[in-house]
Amino acid sequence: MSRIIALANQKGGVGKTTTAINLAASLAALEKKVLIVDADPQANATSGVGIDVKQVKTTIYDCLIDGVSPGGAVMPCSIDNLSVIPSNIDLVGAEIEMLERPEREKTLRKVLAGIAGEYDYVLIDCSPSLGLLTVNALTAADSVIIPVQCEYFALEGLGKLLNTIKIIQTNLNPALEIEGFLLTMYDSRLRLANQVVEEVTRHFQQMVFNTIIQRNVKLSEAPSYGQPAILYDAESRGTVNYLNLARELLERVEARQKNQ
């Protein structure tokens, strides 16, 4: 059964796209069929898996606005089992163009309905805002992963995001679950980073992933080569972290399915 997971946090620079790319690549390496949906006009998830944004003909924008079949927008990546529906700067205009439409919050859900069943996991990389595109992603998703960086102001703005999730659960997508809070950019040498881990864990307890994503040069370098970390350096700490996260996610999902 397919599972659609949004990666959301309106705060920029928390590791959303890094997580979308590397969690997707790790799931693919664990023999799951995975689709990344790049719902961010910056298109970093698209370029981060090695696709030249300038060469892309059909994007998620065309699916949302012009009703193009999502199958026609899917592009294969350099890792087996991994594909992407790319984005580009055109997506900036999508929110305005969708405003007058009936059920505008459900546009992405309708787009993905025709294709999600072909994949084990669909990961939606959201833009760093709580605008209509992110609302669409949360309405289309089964669950949401919230990356939280281990830095000062980490919890700032989380209340707003959680409030948005609650509104979406009440009005648009009652089945939406919080898959978990993911601690990113962790540096064990910094007292502040350890304080953030303690604070987030105290606040959200079981909802926090046991896997913590550590600061890692290879993770930062890999996107400039258009590669997930697992291809750029399979031995790096970042690669190991994301493989561990993928395994933990699979365990969580399987445990939940058994209990249903």
Tab-separated table of C-alpha atoms in Angstrom:
chain	number	residue	atom	x	y	z
A	1	MET	CA	0.000	0.000	0.000
A	2	SER	CA	1.317	3.410	-0.984
A	3	ARG	CA	2.142	5.980	1.703
A	4	ILE	CA	2.324	9.707	0.942
A	5	ILE	CA	4.544	11.684	3.320
A	6	ALA	CA	4.951	15.474	3.278
A	7	LEU	CA	8.135	17.082	4.629
A	8	ALA	CA	7.048	20.393	6.060
A	9	ASN	CA	8.317	23.267	8.158
A	10	GLN	CA	7.727	26.897	7.217
A	11	LYS	CA	11.177	27.720	8.542
A	12	GLY	CA	13.817	27.628	5.806
A	13	GLY	CA	17.159	25.854	6.128
A	14	VAL	CA	16.032	23.088	8.488
A	15	GLY	CA	16.924	20.170	6.202
A	16	LYS	CA	13.584	19.526	4.443
A	17	THR	CA	15.005	19.063	0.953
A	18	THR	CA	18.114	17.245	2.208
A	19	THR	CA	15.773	14.855	4.006
A	20	ALA	CA	13.433	14.448	1.023
A	21	ILE	CA	16.336	13.533	-1.270
A	22	ASN	CA	18.279	11.302	1.110
A	23	LEU	CA	15.349	9.569	2.786
A	24	ALA	CA	13.907	8.818	-0.674
A	25	ALA	CA	17.278	7.486	-1.908
A	26	SER	CA	17.671	5.362	1.244
A	27	LEU	CA	14.170	3.883	0.880
A	28	ALA	CA	14.980	3.131	-2.776
A	29	ALA	CA	18.224	1.433	-1.691
A	30	LEU	CA	16.114	-0.686	0.671
A	31	GLU	CA	14.174	-1.823	-2.404
A	32	LYS	CA	11.086	0.365	-1.999
A	33	LYS	CA	9.679	2.108	-5.065
A	34	VAL	CA	9.811	5.838	-4.300
A	35	LEU	CA	8.582	9.057	-5.916
A	36	ILE	CA	9.737	12.530	-4.873
A	37	VAL	CA	7.237	15.302	-5.607
A	38	ASP	CA	9.100	18.626	-5.680
A	39	ALA	CA	6.486	21.123	-4.453
A	40	ASP	CA	9.003	23.939	-3.896
A	41	PRO	CA	9.536	26.591	-6.620
A	42	GLN	CA	13.257	26.634	-5.732
A	43	ALA	CA	13.405	23.131	-7.275
A	44	ASN	CA	16.312	22.045	-5.065
A	45	ALA	CA	14.992	18.482	-4.769
A	46	THR	CA	14.900	18.317	-8.583
A	47	SER	CA	18.503	19.478	-9.056
A	48	GLY	CA	19.622	17.496	-5.986
A	49	VAL	CA	18.823	14.191	-7.723
A	50	GLY	CA	20.770	15.205	-10.826
A	51	ILE	CA	18.082	16.708	-13.063
A	52	ASP	CA	18.911	19.918	-14.935
A	53	VAL	CA	15.980	22.205	-14.102
A	54	LYS	CA	16.490	24.154	-17.364
A	55	GLN	CA	15.972	20.984	-19.420
A	56	VAL	CA	12.727	19.945	-17.709
A	57	LYS	CA	9.695	20.090	-20.012
A	58	THR	CA	6.839	19.081	-17.689
A	59	THR	CA	6.687	19.898	-13.973
A	60	ILE	CA	4.307	19.636	-11.029
A	61	TYR	CA	3.067	23.105	-12.063
A	62	ASP	CA	1.686	21.676	-15.329
A	63	CYS	CA	-0.084	18.919	-13.381
A	64	LEU	CA	-1.627	21.343	-10.869
A	65	ILE	CA	-2.611	24.153	-13.237
A	66	ASP	CA	-3.092	22.593	-16.675
A	67	GLY	CA	-4.306	19.145	-15.627
A	68	VAL	CA	-1.363	17.343	-17.253
A	69	SER	CA	-1.232	13.665	-16.248
A	70	PRO	CA	1.368	13.176	-13.476
A	71	GLY	CA	2.703	10.122	-15.314
A	72	GLY	CA	3.861	12.458	-18.077
A	73	ALA	CA	5.885	14.532	-15.596
A	74	VAL	CA	7.698	11.681	-13.797
A	75	MET	CA	11.440	11.509	-14.468
A	76	PRO	CA	13.747	8.631	-13.459
A	77	CYS	CA	16.768	9.335	-11.230
A	78	SER	CA	20.225	7.802	-11.160
A	79	ILE	CA	19.171	5.411	-8.365
A	80	ASP	CA	17.030	2.372	-9.180
A	81	ASN	CA	13.470	2.569	-7.778
A	82	LEU	CA	13.651	6.378	-7.445
A	83	SER	CA	11.765	8.898	-9.610
A	84	VAL	CA	10.822	12.562	-9.294
A	85	ILE	CA	8.060	14.884	-10.441
A	86	PRO	CA	10.214	17.993	-10.940
A	87	SER	CA	9.543	21.628	-10.161
A	88	ASN	CA	10.744	24.972	-11.484
A	89	ILE	CA	10.242	28.672	-10.840
A	90	ASP	CA	6.828	28.612	-12.606
A	91	LEU	CA	5.433	27.080	-9.430
A	92	VAL	CA	5.640	30.518	-7.767
A	93	GLY	CA	2.526	31.532	-9.715
A	94	ALA	CA	0.559	28.385	-8.898
A	95	GLU	CA	-0.809	29.646	-5.581
A	96	ILE	CA	-2.346	32.725	-7.216
A	97	GLU	CA	-3.707	30.735	-10.161
A	98	MET	CA	-5.336	28.179	-7.842
A	99	LEU	CA	-7.015	30.790	-5.621
A	100	GLU	CA	-10.284	31.029	-7.562
A	101	ARG	CA	-10.697	27.284	-8.022
A	102	PRO	CA	-13.258	25.225	-6.137
A	103	GLU	CA	-11.619	22.802	-3.667
A	104	ARG	CA	-8.267	24.441	-4.414
A	105	GLU	CA	-6.693	22.808	-1.334
A	106	LYS	CA	-7.333	19.356	-2.831
A	107	THR	CA	-5.688	19.935	-6.221
A	108	LEU	CA	-2.487	18.012	-5.409
A	109	ARG	CA	-4.463	15.171	-3.819
A	110	LYS	CA	-6.370	14.729	-7.100
A	111	VAL	CA	-3.115	14.836	-9.109
A	112	LEU	CA	-1.464	12.162	-6.962
A	113	ALA	CA	-4.560	9.935	-6.819
A	114	GLY	CA	-3.803	8.723	-10.334
A	115	ILE	CA	-0.196	7.745	-9.690
A	116	ALA	CA	0.496	7.155	-5.966
A	117	GLY	CA	-0.534	3.496	-6.181
A	118	GLU	CA	2.462	2.756	-8.415
A	119	TYR	CA	4.880	3.557	-5.547
A	120	ASP	CA	5.521	2.314	-2.026
A	121	TYR	CA	6.370	5.823	-0.827
A	122	VAL	CA	5.654	9.289	-2.216
A	123	LEU	CA	7.649	12.067	-0.499
A	124	ILE	CA	6.484	15.657	-1.015
A	125	ASP	CA	9.167	18.312	-0.514
A	126	CYS	CA	7.248	21.400	0.646
A	127	SER	CA	8.260	25.031	0.230
A	128	PRO	CA	9.335	26.978	3.356
A	129	SER	CA	5.956	28.623	3.906
A	130	LEU	CA	2.464	27.755	5.095
A	131	GLY	CA	0.873	28.897	1.827
A	132	LEU	CA	-1.550	27.091	-0.439
A	133	LEU	CA	1.096	24.724	-1.863
A	134	THR	CA	1.987	23.424	1.605
A	135	VAL	CA	-1.715	23.158	2.504
A	136	ASN	CA	-2.168	21.111	-0.705
A	137	ALA	CA	0.726	18.836	0.286
A	138	LEU	CA	-0.672	18.263	3.790
A	139	THR	CA	-4.148	17.626	2.377
A	140	ALA	CA	-2.728	15.032	-0.035
A	141	ALA	CA	-0.493	13.306	2.543
A	142	ASP	CA	-1.075	10.370	4.869
A	143	SER	CA	1.477	11.799	7.285
A	144	VAL	CA	4.015	14.565	7.772
A	145	ILE	CA	7.667	14.527	8.842
A	146	ILE	CA	8.737	17.775	10.517
A	147	PRO	CA	12.506	18.440	10.373
A	148	VAL	CA	13.751	20.504	13.336
A	149	GLN	CA	17.309	21.811	13.292
A	150	CYS	CA	19.345	21.510	16.498
A	151	GLU	CA	19.948	25.244	16.756
A	152	TYR	CA	18.675	28.299	18.590
A	153	PHE	CA	15.041	29.177	17.686
A	154	ALA	CA	14.432	25.512	16.746
A	155	LEU	CA	10.987	25.482	18.347
A	156	GLU	CA	10.096	28.930	17.043
A	157	GLY	CA	7.242	28.699	14.560
A	158	LEU	CA	6.499	25.040	15.342
A	159	GLY	CA	3.303	26.083	17.130
A	160	LYS	CA	2.087	27.771	13.958
A	161	LEU	CA	2.843	24.666	11.876
A	162	LEU	CA	1.117	22.365	14.371
A	163	ASN	CA	-1.897	24.690	14.379
A	164	THR	CA	-2.033	24.513	10.555
A	165	ILE	CA	-1.850	20.701	10.739
A	166	LYS	CA	-4.724	20.703	13.249
A	167	ILE	CA	-6.867	22.897	10.969
A	168	ILE	CA	-6.152	20.581	8.023
A	169	GLN	CA	-7.033	17.523	10.139
A	170	THR	CA	-10.320	19.175	11.132
A	171	ASN	CA	-11.387	20.522	7.751
A	172	LEU	CA	-9.547	18.825	4.886
A	173	ASN	CA	-7.713	15.632	5.802
A	174	PRO	CA	-8.878	13.938	9.029
A	175	ALA	CA	-6.545	10.974	8.377
A	176	LEU	CA	-3.367	13.128	8.421
A	177	GLU	CA	-0.887	11.941	11.058
A	178	ILE	CA	2.388	13.367	12.316
A	179	GLU	CA	4.905	10.717	11.262
A	180	GLY	CA	7.516	12.259	13.502
A	181	PHE	CA	9.814	15.143	14.347
A	182	LEU	CA	13.270	14.698	12.839
A	183	LEU	CA	16.225	16.372	14.543
A	184	THR	CA	18.699	17.641	11.931
A	185	MET	CA	22.070	19.435	11.788
A	186	TYR	CA	23.131	17.953	15.118
A	187	ASP	CA	26.651	18.643	16.379
A	188	SER	CA	27.357	16.676	19.563
A	189	ARG	CA	30.142	19.102	20.527
A	190	LEU	CA	27.688	21.961	21.012
A	191	ARG	CA	25.902	22.246	24.332
A	192	LEU	CA	23.073	24.120	22.622
A	193	ALA	CA	22.473	21.223	20.192
A	194	ASN	CA	22.146	18.805	23.113
A	195	GLN	CA	19.750	21.196	24.863
A	196	VAL	CA	17.562	21.357	21.746
A	197	VAL	CA	17.475	17.531	21.529
A	198	GLU	CA	16.381	17.369	25.187
A	199	GLU	CA	13.774	20.100	24.760
A	200	VAL	CA	12.210	18.664	21.589
A	201	THR	CA	12.197	15.149	23.067
A	202	ARG	CA	10.610	16.408	26.282
A	203	HIS	CA	7.967	18.316	24.310
A	204	PHE	CA	7.049	15.651	21.753
A	205	GLN	CA	8.304	12.397	23.361
A	206	GLN	CA	7.394	9.327	21.265
A	207	MET	CA	6.784	11.498	18.203
A	208	VAL	CA	10.516	12.249	17.828
A	209	PHE	CA	12.510	9.884	15.605
A	210	ASN	CA	15.296	8.060	17.446
A	211	THR	CA	17.548	8.702	14.441
A	212	ILE	CA	19.244	12.102	14.570
A	213	ILE	CA	20.777	13.624	11.427
A	214	GLN	CA	24.263	14.883	12.262
A	215	ARG	CA	26.050	17.778	10.622
A	216	ASN	CA	28.038	16.285	7.768
A	217	VAL	CA	30.156	17.883	5.046
A	218	LYS	CA	29.304	15.152	2.514
A	219	LEU	CA	25.564	15.826	2.979
A	220	SER	CA	26.196	19.500	2.170
A	221	GLU	CA	28.426	18.751	-0.824
A	222	ALA	CA	26.314	16.044	-2.494
A	223	PRO	CA	23.581	18.331	-3.971
A	224	SER	CA	26.158	20.374	-5.903
A	225	TYR	CA	27.045	17.134	-7.702
A	226	GLY	CA	23.381	16.323	-8.304
A	227	GLN	CA	23.602	13.215	-6.159
A	228	PRO	CA	22.028	11.890	-2.966
A	229	ALA	CA	24.672	11.240	-0.303
A	230	ILE	CA	24.380	7.485	-0.795
A	231	LEU	CA	25.811	7.891	-4.330
A	232	TYR	CA	28.244	10.675	-3.480
A	233	ASP	CA	29.805	8.880	-0.505
A	234	ALA	CA	28.168	5.640	0.615
A	235	GLU	CA	30.341	5.484	3.755
A	236	SER	CA	29.630	9.004	5.014
A	237	ARG	CA	27.946	9.688	8.327
A	238	GLY	CA	25.090	11.432	6.531
A	239	THR	CA	24.419	8.364	4.384
A	240	VAL	CA	24.388	6.116	7.456
A	241	ASN	CA	22.042	8.514	9.302
A	242	TYR	CA	19.511	8.545	6.473
A	243	LEU	CA	19.654	4.768	5.975
A	244	ASN	CA	18.921	4.430	9.706
A	245	LEU	CA	16.043	6.887	9.356
A	246	ALA	CA	14.618	4.913	6.420
A	247	ARG	CA	14.746	1.681	8.449
A	248	GLU	CA	13.115	3.396	11.446
A	249	LEU	CA	10.365	4.813	9.222
A	250	LEU	CA	9.673	1.373	7.708
A	251	GLU	CA	9.445	-0.126	11.210
A	252	ARG	CA	7.024	2.601	12.341
A	253	VAL	CA	4.794	2.213	9.303
A	254	GLU	CA	4.757	-1.596	9.561
A	255	ALA	CA	3.978	-1.480	13.307
A	256	ARG	CA	1.116	0.939	12.662
A	257	GLN	CA	-0.320	-1.255	9.895
A	258	LYS	CA	-0.263	-4.300	12.208
A	259	ASN	CA	-2.216	-2.394	14.855
A	260	GLN	CA	-4.902	-1.213	12.436
